[in-house]
XYZ file of C-alpha atoms in Angstrom:
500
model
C 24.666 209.818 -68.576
C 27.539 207.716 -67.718
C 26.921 204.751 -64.462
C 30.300 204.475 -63.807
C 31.371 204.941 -60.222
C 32.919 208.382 -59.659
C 37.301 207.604 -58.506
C 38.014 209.845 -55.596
C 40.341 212.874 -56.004
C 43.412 211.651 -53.571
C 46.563 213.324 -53.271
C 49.339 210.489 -52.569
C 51.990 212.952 -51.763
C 49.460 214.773 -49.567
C 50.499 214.904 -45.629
C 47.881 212.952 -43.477
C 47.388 213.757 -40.136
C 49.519 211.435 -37.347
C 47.849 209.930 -34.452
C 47.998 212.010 -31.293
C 51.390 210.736 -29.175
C 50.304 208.864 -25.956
C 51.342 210.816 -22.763
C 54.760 208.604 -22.391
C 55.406 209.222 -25.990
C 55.359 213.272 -24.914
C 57.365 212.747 -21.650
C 60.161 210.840 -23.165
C 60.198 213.468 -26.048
C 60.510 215.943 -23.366
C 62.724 214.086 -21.446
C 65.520 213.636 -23.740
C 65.111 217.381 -25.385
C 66.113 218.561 -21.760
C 69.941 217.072 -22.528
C 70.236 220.165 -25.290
C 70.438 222.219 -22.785
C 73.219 223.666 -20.592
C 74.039 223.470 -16.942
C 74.341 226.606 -14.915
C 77.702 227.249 -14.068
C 76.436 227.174 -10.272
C 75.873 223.678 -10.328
C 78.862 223.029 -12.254
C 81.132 224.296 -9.338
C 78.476 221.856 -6.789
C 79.022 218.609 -8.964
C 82.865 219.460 -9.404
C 83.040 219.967 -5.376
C 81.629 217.275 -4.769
C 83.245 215.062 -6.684
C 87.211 216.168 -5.352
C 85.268 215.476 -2.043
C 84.320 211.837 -2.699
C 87.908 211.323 -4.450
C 89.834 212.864 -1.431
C 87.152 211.160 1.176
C 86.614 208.710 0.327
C 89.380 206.455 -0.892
C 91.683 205.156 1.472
C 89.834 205.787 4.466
C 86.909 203.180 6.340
C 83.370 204.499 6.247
C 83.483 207.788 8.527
C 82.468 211.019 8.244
C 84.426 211.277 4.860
C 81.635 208.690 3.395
C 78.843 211.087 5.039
C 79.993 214.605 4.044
C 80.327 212.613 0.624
C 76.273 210.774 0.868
C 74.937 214.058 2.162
C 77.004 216.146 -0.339
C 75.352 214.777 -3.692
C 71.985 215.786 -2.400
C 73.102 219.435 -2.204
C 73.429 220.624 -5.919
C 69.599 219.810 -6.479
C 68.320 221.476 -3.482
C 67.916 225.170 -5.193
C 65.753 223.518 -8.267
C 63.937 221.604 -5.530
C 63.406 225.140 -3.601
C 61.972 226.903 -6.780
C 59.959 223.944 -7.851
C 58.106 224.832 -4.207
C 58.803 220.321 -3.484
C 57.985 220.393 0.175
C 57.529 216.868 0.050
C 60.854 216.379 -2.045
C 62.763 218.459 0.322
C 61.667 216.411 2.837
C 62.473 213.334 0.988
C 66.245 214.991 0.751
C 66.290 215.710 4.266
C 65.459 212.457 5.434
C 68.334 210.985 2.815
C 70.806 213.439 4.017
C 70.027 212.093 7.738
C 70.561 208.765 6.701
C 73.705 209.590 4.910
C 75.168 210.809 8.359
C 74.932 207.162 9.695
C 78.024 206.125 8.888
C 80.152 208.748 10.925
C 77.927 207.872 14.012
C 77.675 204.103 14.139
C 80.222 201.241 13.147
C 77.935 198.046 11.931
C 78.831 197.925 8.410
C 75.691 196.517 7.534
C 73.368 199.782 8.935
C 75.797 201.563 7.180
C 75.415 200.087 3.925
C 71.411 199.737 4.823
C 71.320 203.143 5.484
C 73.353 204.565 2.369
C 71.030 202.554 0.226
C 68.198 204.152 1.719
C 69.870 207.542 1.319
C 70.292 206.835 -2.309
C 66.642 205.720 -2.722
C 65.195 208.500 -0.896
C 67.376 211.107 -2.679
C 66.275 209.599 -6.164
C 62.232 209.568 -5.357
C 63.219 212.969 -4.402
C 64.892 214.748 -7.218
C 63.139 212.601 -10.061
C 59.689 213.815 -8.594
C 58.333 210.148 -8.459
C 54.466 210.168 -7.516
C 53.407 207.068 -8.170
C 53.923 203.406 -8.006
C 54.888 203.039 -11.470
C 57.313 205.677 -11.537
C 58.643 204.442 -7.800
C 59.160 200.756 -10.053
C 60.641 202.433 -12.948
C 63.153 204.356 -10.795
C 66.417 202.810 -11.540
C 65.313 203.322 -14.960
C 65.068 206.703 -14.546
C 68.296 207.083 -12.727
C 70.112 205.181 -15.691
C 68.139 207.548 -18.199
C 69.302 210.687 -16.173
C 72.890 209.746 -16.160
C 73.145 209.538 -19.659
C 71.262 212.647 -20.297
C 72.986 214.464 -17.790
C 76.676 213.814 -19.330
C 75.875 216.552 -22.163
C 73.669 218.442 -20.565
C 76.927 219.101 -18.136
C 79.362 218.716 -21.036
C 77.629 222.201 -22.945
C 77.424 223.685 -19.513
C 81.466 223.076 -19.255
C 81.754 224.275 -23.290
C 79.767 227.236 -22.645
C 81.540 228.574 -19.662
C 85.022 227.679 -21.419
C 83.403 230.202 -24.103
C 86.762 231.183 -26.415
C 89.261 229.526 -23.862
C 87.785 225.782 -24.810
C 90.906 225.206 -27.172
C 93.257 226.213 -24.570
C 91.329 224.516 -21.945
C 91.399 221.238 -23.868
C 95.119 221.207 -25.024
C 96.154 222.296 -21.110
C 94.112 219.241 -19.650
C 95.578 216.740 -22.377
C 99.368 217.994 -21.356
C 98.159 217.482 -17.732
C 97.255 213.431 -18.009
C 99.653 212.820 -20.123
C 101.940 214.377 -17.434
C 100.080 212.040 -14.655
C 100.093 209.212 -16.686
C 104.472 209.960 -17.446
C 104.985 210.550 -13.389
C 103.055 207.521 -12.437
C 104.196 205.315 -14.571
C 108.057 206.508 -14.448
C 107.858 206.894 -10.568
C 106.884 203.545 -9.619
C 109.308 202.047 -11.830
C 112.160 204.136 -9.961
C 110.880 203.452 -6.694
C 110.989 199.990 -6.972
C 114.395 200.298 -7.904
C 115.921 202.331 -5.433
C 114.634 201.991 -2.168
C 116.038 205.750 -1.221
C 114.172 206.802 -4.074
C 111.185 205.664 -2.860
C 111.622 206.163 0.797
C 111.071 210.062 -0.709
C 107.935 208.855 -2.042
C 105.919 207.525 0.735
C 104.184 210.871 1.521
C 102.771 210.462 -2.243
C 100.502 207.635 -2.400
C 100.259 207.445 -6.428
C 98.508 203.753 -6.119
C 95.392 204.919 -5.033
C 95.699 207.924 -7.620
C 93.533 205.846 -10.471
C 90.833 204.975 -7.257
C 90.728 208.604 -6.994
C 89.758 209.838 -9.773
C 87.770 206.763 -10.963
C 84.993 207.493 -7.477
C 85.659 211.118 -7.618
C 84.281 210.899 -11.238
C 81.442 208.803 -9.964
C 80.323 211.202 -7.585
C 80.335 213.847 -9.437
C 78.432 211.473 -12.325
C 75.861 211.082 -9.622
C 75.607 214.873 -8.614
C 74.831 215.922 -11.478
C 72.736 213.652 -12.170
C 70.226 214.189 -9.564
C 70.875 217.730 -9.724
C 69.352 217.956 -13.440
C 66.860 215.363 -12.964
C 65.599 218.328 -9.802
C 66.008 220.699 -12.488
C 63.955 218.952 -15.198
C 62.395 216.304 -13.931
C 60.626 213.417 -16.048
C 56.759 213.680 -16.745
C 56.202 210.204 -16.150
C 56.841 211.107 -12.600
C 53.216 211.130 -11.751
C 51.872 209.113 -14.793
C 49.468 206.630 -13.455
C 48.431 203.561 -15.199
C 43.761 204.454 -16.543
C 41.581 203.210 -14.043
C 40.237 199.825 -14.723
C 36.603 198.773 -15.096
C 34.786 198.672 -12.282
C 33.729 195.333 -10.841
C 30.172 194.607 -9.873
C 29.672 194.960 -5.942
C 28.776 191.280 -5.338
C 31.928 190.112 -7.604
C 34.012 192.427 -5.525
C 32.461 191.783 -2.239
C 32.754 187.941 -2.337
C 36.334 187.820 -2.560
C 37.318 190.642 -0.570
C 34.625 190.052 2.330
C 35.509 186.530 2.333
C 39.631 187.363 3.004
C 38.483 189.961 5.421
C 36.280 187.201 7.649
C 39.162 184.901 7.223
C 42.043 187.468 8.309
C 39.497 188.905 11.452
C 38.817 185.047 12.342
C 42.699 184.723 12.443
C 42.433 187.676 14.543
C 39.593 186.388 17.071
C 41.900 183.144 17.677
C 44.851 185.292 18.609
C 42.657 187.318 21.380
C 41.091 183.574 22.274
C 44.806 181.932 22.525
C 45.964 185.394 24.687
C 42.847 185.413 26.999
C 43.160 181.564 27.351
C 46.851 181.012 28.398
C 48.870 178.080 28.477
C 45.757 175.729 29.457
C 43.686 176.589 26.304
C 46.337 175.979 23.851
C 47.796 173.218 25.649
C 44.637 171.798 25.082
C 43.769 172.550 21.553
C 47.319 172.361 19.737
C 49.596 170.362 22.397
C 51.845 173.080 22.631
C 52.949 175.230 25.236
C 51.847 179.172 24.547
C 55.033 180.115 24.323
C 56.079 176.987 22.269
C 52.959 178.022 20.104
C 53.095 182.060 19.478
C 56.819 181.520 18.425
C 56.155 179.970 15.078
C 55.013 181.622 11.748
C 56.388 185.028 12.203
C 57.707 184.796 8.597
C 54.428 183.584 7.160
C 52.360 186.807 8.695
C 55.064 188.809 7.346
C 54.087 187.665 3.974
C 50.477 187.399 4.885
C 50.894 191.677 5.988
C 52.802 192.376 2.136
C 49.991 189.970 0.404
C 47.098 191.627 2.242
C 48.548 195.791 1.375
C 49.085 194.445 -2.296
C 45.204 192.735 -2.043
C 44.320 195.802 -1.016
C 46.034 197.991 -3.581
C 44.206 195.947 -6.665
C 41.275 195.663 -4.965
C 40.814 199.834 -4.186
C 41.255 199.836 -7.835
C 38.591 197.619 -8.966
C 36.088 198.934 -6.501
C 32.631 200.098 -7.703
C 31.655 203.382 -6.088
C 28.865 205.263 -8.847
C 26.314 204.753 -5.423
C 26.412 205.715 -1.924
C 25.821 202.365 -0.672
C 28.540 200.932 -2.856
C 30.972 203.173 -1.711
C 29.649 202.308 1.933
C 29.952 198.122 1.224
C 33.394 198.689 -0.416
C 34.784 201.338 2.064
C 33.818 198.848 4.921
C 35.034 195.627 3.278
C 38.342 197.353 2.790
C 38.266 198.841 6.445
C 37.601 195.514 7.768
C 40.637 194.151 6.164
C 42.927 196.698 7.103
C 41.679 196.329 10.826
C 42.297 192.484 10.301
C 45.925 193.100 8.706
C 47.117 195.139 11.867
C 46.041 192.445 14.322
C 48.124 190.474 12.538
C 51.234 192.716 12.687
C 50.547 192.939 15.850
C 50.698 189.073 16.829
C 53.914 188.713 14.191
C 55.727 191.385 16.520
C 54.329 189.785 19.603
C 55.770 186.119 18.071
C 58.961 187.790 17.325
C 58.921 189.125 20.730
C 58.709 185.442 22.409
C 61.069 184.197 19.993
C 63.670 186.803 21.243
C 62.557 185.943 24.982
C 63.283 182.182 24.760
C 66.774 182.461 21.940
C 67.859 185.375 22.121
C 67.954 188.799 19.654
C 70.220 188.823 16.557
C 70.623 191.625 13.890
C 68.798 189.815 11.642
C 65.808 189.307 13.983
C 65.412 193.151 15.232
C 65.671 194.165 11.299
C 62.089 192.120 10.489
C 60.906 193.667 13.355
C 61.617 197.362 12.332
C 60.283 195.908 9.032
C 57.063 194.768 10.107
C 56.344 197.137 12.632
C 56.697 199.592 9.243
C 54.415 197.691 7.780
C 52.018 198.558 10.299
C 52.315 202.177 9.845
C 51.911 201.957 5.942
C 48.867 199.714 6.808
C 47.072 203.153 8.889
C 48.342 205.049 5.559
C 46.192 202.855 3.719
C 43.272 203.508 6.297
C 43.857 207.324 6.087
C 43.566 207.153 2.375
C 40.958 205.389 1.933
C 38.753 207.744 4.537
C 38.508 209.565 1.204
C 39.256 207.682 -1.378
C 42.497 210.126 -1.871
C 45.889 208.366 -2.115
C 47.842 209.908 -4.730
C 50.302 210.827 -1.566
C 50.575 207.578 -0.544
C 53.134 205.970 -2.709
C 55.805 208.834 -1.385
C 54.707 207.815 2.112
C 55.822 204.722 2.076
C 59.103 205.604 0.998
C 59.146 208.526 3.824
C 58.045 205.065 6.156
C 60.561 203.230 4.999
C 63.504 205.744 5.511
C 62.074 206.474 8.929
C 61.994 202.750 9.950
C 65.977 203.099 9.321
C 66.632 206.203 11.390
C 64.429 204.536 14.081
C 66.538 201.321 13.689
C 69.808 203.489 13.435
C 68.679 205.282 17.045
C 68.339 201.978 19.217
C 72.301 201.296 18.264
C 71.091 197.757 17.143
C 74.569 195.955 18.042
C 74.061 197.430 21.600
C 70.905 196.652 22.091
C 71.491 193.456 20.756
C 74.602 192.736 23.447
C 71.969 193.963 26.429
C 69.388 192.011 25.474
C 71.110 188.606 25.269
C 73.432 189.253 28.060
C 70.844 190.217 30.517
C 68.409 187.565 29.874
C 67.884 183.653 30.476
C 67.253 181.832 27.718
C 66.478 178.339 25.977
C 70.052 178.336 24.724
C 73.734 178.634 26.270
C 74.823 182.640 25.318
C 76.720 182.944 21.901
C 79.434 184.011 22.982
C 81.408 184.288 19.611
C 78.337 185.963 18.100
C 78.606 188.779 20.988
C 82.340 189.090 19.925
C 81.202 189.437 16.526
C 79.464 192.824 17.050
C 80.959 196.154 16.351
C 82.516 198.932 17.883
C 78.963 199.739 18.530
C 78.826 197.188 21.104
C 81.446 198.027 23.244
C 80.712 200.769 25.711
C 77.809 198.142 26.292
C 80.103 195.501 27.004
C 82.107 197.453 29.507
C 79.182 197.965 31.601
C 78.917 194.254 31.931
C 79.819 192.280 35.201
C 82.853 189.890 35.073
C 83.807 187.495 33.461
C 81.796 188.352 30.096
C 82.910 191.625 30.677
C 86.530 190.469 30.033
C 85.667 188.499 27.682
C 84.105 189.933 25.100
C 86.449 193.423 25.589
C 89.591 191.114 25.494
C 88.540 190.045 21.669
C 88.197 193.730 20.822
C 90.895 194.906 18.562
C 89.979 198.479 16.894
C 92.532 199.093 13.552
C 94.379 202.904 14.166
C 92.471 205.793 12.529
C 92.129 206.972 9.266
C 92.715 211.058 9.644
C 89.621 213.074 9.683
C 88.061 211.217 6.789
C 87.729 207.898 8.339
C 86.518 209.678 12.353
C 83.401 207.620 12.988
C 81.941 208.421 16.908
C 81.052 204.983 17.205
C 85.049 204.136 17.004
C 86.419 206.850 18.956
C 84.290 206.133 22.266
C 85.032 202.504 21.457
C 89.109 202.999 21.447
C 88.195 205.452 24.733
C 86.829 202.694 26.679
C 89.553 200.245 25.492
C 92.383 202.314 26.644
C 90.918 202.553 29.726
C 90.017 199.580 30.714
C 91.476 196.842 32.663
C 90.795 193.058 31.470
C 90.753 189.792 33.412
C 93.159 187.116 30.993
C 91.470 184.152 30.229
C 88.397 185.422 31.205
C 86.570 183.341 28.468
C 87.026 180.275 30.266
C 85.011 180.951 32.766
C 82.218 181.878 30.634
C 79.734 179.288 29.606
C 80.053 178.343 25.813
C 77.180 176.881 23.972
């Protein structure tokens, strides 16, 4: 009997089994085989109605309610997926985009406007791509990129497929129609510029903004259908969430975390000592005045409020909770930071607050304070989800936080409140007059209820460009040119106001 080792029977041609795909490997493959598909002629007709909308709306006209019919418009083809998908939280999400949109035929401060049209497009996009989680809420402009190019033949078949037999004709009808545009255009101008009666005939056609036209109106509709199909088929990766680390051990959790949390609730005992102890204590301690002292470092507890939520994030993560008493230790340790982190929102606010008392409120300076006081509220998220260790809603919250913190800001009428407040107070500084004069049309129904001479002065530099038509109607505008026509200014009023 033969020793030799016994050579295996292998097949090299034979198929071996592949490795299983990883979850993003399946949602990208399902992803992409969405773009096979075709759009339903229903949406078709939205995205194409939109986009004459934003061409016709949009171009040639300032920011009015063309812009909003137009911001609030792209939403609309992905509302019926968003209906059958049962997304209360995504038609929410929409709802609070399609308010924002509406900003810019109410108020006149381009940058709300373009504040609030950015949030509108955020909003919209968490929305229809059905992003759960903070990776998906990072990868978002990924996903928007993504969806635009698979939504150009997903729309293309649904065009081709209503076309059915017609498509030839179709095709050959719309190439005799730009080469007609392009023949008209191009021919036109040339006689125009030649013969002035030629082109006196012309000047109810306005062919240069023609290419503008069709260039956003494309866009628009790009963008429609876009977030329509994304609503329709959204990515998996939506609610993909990176596995759940290790645990740490309690005591090399707890040391780090309980240590931040004694040093952020010992920032927090100073405050109430500083508060309770007036001028005299920190005259005494610091040198400084208590209103010289709670006026600096609102920036740096701003950052200290992001640090501390992100702290918190990685920390939640890392926490050990097998026992009862280290869920208690960790749940506490967290609470106690989170208790910490609002007291010091709420001395950044009440810094901000003396700031504005002693120099005066700016745009600039009531925006941090919308932002940090939404900080605070996304802080008692935190608290609320970690009651039971439950916060796969929370990453949608804080976009619903942030796009609330806008329509709160949008309400006050920041460039009116910002004329009240500095020309009804005393301040550390001479008034800014040229800043005041900066505002916009916002402002001025607040500056005609102003006594004499600022009165004069600021309405005297007011000089409102004519309408637009119905596209470019903003409210803000109209009550502006109202209480311009109507009222009566003092010349040289300026003079008599003092300039810093």
């Amino acid at each position: 009997m033969s020793d030799a080792p016994t050579v295996p029977n292998v097949d090299p041609w034979a198929v071996r089994p592949t490795a299983e795909p990883s979850p993003l490997a399946r949602a990208l493959t399902d992803f992409w085989a969405e773009a096979r598909r075709a759009a339903p002629p229903r949406v078709l007709a939205g995205v194409g109605l939109v986009g004459v909308a934003g061409g016709a709306l949009v171009v040639g006209h300032r920011p009015g309610l063309g812009a909003a019919v137009v911001a609030a418009g792209v939403w609309l083809p992905a509302v019926p997926a968003l209906v059958r998908r049962r997304a209360a939280s995504g038609l929410g999400l929409v709802g609070a985009a399609t308010a924002l949109a509406a900003v810019p035929a109410l108020l006149d401060a381009p940058w709300l406007v373009a504040l609030c049209l950015l949030g509108s497009l955020v909003t919209g996009a968490v929305a229809v791509a059905d992003a759960r989680s903070v990776p998906a809420l990072l990868a978002l402009p990924v996903t928007a990129v993504a969806g635009l190019v698979r939504a150009l033949p997903w729309a293309t078949r649904g065009v081709a497929g209503g076309l059915g037999g017609r498509r030839r004709d179709v095709l050959a009808a719309l190439r005799s129609l730009a080469v007609t545009v392009v023949l008209l255009g191009l021919f036109g101008a040339l006689l125009a510029s030649a013969d002035r009666l030629f082109a006196a005939y012309l000047t109810g056609i306005d062919l240069e903004l023609a290419p503008a036209r069709i260039a956003v109106g494309v866009l628009v509709a790009a963008v429609a259908a876009t977030a329509a199909h994304l609503a329709i088929a959204p990515p998996a990766w939506g609610d993909l969430r990176p596995r759940a680390p290790r645990p740490a051990g309690l005591g090399e959790w707890l040391v780090p975390v309980g240590s931040l949390a004694a040093l952020v609730l010992g920032f927090l005992g100073l405050q109430v000592s500083a508060l309770l102890g007036g001028h005299r204590h920190v005259l005494e301690t610091v040198g400084l005045t208590y209103a010289e002292y709670a006026r600096q470092g609102f920036g740096q507890l701003v950052v200290v409020t992001v640090l501390t939520l992100v702290v918190v994030a990685l920390a939640a993560r890392r926490a050990p909770r097998a026992a009862r008493t280290e869920r208690a230790a960790t749940s506490g340790a967290l609470a106690a930071l989170c208790v910490g982190t609002l007291g010091v929102v709420a001395s950044a606010l009440q810094r901000m607050s003396l700031y504005v008392e002693a120099f005066g409120l700016t745009r600039l300076r009531l925006f941090v304070l919308a932002v940090e006081a939404a900080l605070g509220v996304v802080v008692l998220c935190v608290m609320a989800a970690g009651v039971r260790w439950r916060g796969r809603w929370l990453p949608r919250a804080v976009v619903g936080v942030g796009a609330a913190m806008l329509l709160a800001l949008a309400a006050t009428n920041p460039d009116a409140l910002v004329l009240r407040v500095n020309a009804a107070a005393e301040h550390e500084i001479p008034l800014d007059v040229a800043y005041l004069q900066g505002l916009s049309a916002d402002a001025v129904p607040a500056a005609a209820r102003l006594d004499e001479p600022l009165r004069s002065c600021l309405l005297g530099a007011r000089h409102l460009p004519p309408a637009t038509g119905v596209a470019g109607w903003n409210h803000a505008r109209q009550r502006a040119a109202d209480v311009l026509s109507e009222a009566s200014v003092v010349p040289d009023a300026c003079a008599e106001v003092d300039l810093p």
